[in-house]
Short mmCIF file of C-alpha atoms in Angstrom, two decimals:
data_model
loop_
_atom_site.label_atom_id
_atom_site.label_comp_id
_atom_site.label_asym_id
_atom_site.label_seq_id
_atom_site.Cartn_x
_atom_site.Cartn_y
_atom_site.Cartn_z
CA MET A 91 41.11 -102.85 222.82
CA LYS A 92 40.02 -106.34 221.83
CA CYS A 93 36.98 -107.85 223.56
CA PRO A 94 38.05 -110.82 225.73
CA PHE A 95 34.74 -112.57 224.99
CA CYS A 96 34.28 -112.32 221.22
CA SER A 97 37.68 -110.88 220.13
CA HIS A 98 35.98 -108.02 218.30
CA ASP A 99 38.16 -104.89 217.88
CA ASN A 100 35.48 -102.29 218.61
CA THR A 101 35.14 -101.54 222.33
CA ARG A 102 34.24 -98.30 224.08
CA VAL A 103 35.28 -96.85 227.44
CA ILE A 104 32.18 -96.19 229.54
CA ASP A 105 33.87 -95.23 232.83
CA SER A 106 37.40 -94.21 233.92
CA ARG A 107 38.73 -93.65 237.41
CA PRO A 108 41.99 -94.00 239.32
CA ALA A 109 42.58 -97.51 240.67
CA GLU A 110 42.97 -98.12 244.38
CA ASP A 111 46.77 -97.84 244.21
CA ASN A 112 46.55 -94.41 242.49
CA ASN A 113 49.25 -95.60 240.09
CA SER A 114 46.93 -96.86 237.40
CA ILE A 115 43.63 -96.06 235.71
CA ARG A 116 40.68 -98.46 235.90
CA ARG A 117 38.55 -98.43 232.76
CA ARG A 118 35.15 -100.08 232.28
CA ARG A 119 34.62 -101.02 228.65
CA VAL A 120 31.77 -102.38 226.58
CA CYS A 121 32.04 -104.39 223.38
CA ASP A 122 30.06 -102.92 220.47
CA GLU A 123 29.62 -106.40 218.96
CA CYS A 124 28.51 -108.67 221.83
CA GLY A 125 27.57 -105.98 224.41
CA LYS A 126 29.57 -107.58 227.24
CA ARG A 127 31.42 -105.39 229.73
CA PHE A 128 34.93 -105.84 231.05
CA THR A 129 37.55 -103.92 233.03
CA THR A 130 41.06 -102.92 231.96
CA TYR A 131 43.85 -101.22 233.87
CA GLU A 132 46.21 -98.71 232.34
CA LYS A 133 49.60 -98.19 233.96
CA VAL A 134 52.68 -96.17 233.02
CA GLU A 135 55.39 -98.42 231.67
CA THR A 136 58.71 -97.76 233.31
CA ILE A 137 62.14 -98.95 232.30
CA PRO A 138 63.75 -100.89 235.15
CA LEU A 139 66.48 -98.99 236.94
CA ILE A 140 69.84 -100.76 237.13
CA ILE A 141 72.11 -100.29 240.15
CA ILE A 142 75.87 -100.54 239.66
CA LYS A 143 77.32 -102.12 242.80
CA LYS A 144 80.79 -101.41 244.24
CA ASP A 145 82.18 -104.55 242.56
CA ASN A 146 80.71 -103.39 239.19
CA ASN A 147 77.97 -106.05 239.25
CA ARG A 148 74.60 -104.82 238.08
CA GLU A 149 71.22 -105.57 239.58
CA THR A 150 67.72 -104.15 239.30
CA TYR A 151 66.65 -101.48 241.75
CA ASP A 152 64.96 -102.84 244.86
CA ARG A 153 63.24 -100.37 247.19
CA SER A 154 63.15 -102.94 249.98
CA LYS A 155 66.96 -102.86 250.26
CA ILE A 156 66.92 -99.14 251.04
CA GLU A 157 64.03 -99.65 253.48
CA ALA A 158 65.91 -102.46 255.25
CA GLY A 159 69.10 -100.41 255.60
CA VAL A 160 67.27 -97.36 256.93
CA LEU A 161 65.20 -99.52 259.28
CA ARG A 162 68.37 -101.15 260.67
CA ALA A 163 69.98 -97.74 261.17
CA CYS A 164 66.90 -96.40 262.97
CA HIS A 165 66.41 -99.47 265.21
CA LYS A 166 65.38 -98.35 268.72
CA ARG A 167 65.49 -94.70 267.68
CA PRO A 168 62.59 -92.24 268.01
CA VAL A 169 61.84 -92.31 264.27
CA SER A 170 58.31 -93.12 263.12
CA ALA A 171 57.42 -95.51 260.32
CA GLN A 172 55.91 -92.55 258.47
CA GLU A 173 59.23 -90.68 258.62
CA LEU A 174 61.07 -93.76 257.32
CA THR A 175 58.64 -94.13 254.42
CA ARG A 176 58.93 -90.43 253.61
CA LEU A 177 62.75 -90.68 253.63
CA VAL A 178 62.73 -93.65 251.23
CA ASP A 179 60.14 -91.89 249.02
CA GLU A 180 62.35 -88.79 248.86
CA VAL A 181 65.40 -90.87 247.93
CA GLU A 182 63.37 -92.67 245.25
CA ASN A 183 62.13 -89.35 243.84
CA GLU A 184 65.66 -87.96 243.67
CA ILE A 185 66.85 -91.13 241.92
CA SER A 186 64.09 -90.90 239.33
CA ASN A 187 64.78 -87.18 238.82
CA LEU A 188 68.31 -88.10 237.74
CA GLU A 189 66.68 -89.69 234.66
CA GLU A 190 69.48 -92.26 234.37
CA LYS A 191 69.02 -95.92 233.45
CA GLU A 192 72.02 -96.98 235.52
CA ILE A 193 72.98 -95.46 238.86
CA PRO A 194 75.97 -96.32 241.05
CA SER A 195 75.01 -97.63 244.50
CA GLN A 196 77.30 -94.95 245.99
CA VAL A 197 74.91 -92.24 244.76
CA ILE A 198 72.01 -93.92 246.54
CA GLY A 199 74.08 -94.41 249.70
CA GLU A 200 75.03 -90.74 249.80
CA LEU A 201 71.40 -89.68 249.28
CA VAL A 202 70.29 -91.91 252.15
CA MET A 203 73.06 -90.61 254.42
CA ASN A 204 72.18 -86.97 253.69
CA LYS A 205 68.53 -87.65 254.53
CA LEU A 206 69.42 -89.57 257.71
CA LYS A 207 71.73 -86.79 258.86
CA ASP A 208 68.73 -84.45 258.98
CA LEU A 209 66.44 -87.07 260.52
CA ASP A 210 68.50 -88.64 263.31
CA ALA A 211 72.23 -88.25 264.02
CA VAL A 212 72.61 -91.69 265.63
CA ALA A 213 70.88 -93.41 262.71
CA TYR A 214 73.15 -91.47 260.36
CA VAL A 215 76.31 -92.67 262.13
CA ARG A 216 75.02 -96.25 262.19
CA PHE A 217 74.27 -96.18 258.46
CA ALA A 218 77.57 -94.46 257.66
CA SER A 219 79.56 -97.00 259.66
CA VAL A 220 78.22 -99.84 257.53
CA TYR A 221 78.07 -97.93 254.25
CA ARG A 222 81.56 -96.45 254.51
CA GLU A 223 82.96 -99.65 256.02
CA PHE A 224 84.83 -98.02 258.90
CA LYS A 225 87.99 -100.05 259.49
CA ASP A 226 89.01 -98.64 262.85
CA ILE A 227 87.95 -96.29 265.63
CA ASN A 228 89.80 -93.32 264.10
CA THR A 229 87.67 -93.24 260.94
CA PHE A 230 84.59 -93.63 263.13
CA MET A 231 85.69 -90.70 265.30
CA ASP A 232 86.38 -88.57 262.22
CA GLU A 233 82.80 -89.14 261.05
CA LEU A 234 81.46 -88.30 264.53
CA LYS A 235 83.43 -85.04 264.49
CA ASN A 236 81.85 -84.15 261.14
CA VAL A 237 78.39 -84.76 262.57
CA LEU A 238 79.09 -82.61 265.64
CA LYS A 239 80.20 -79.63 263.54
#
């Protein structure tokens, strides 16, 4: 690591600890040439995940879109913020476990629906009605019958 003060190549790590976000390492370093101290952060480099939309457009993964959809489905339902965060975390973990660079949005939608089904039946039906784009009452009733089984 190059010293930011004198640009010398020889620096030593004198302290390491997890950063506040627990997703990086904070390192205190000292320059062997000028003796000045500085801090660096080490973080795992991840390749951005690409989502393939229904119309075959591609966009980068955005956690907030899943959070917004789940939040809308759970509006005025007895579901805590902690449960919502846990659901989104679980979906994110399953996505990353697939170890794919590109994932169809349908896969994410199905994961969310499966998690919502276990969490709250009304939220599940709300999410499914938007996700599956119910065209009439019959398709809606078919989904309700599946939930009641």
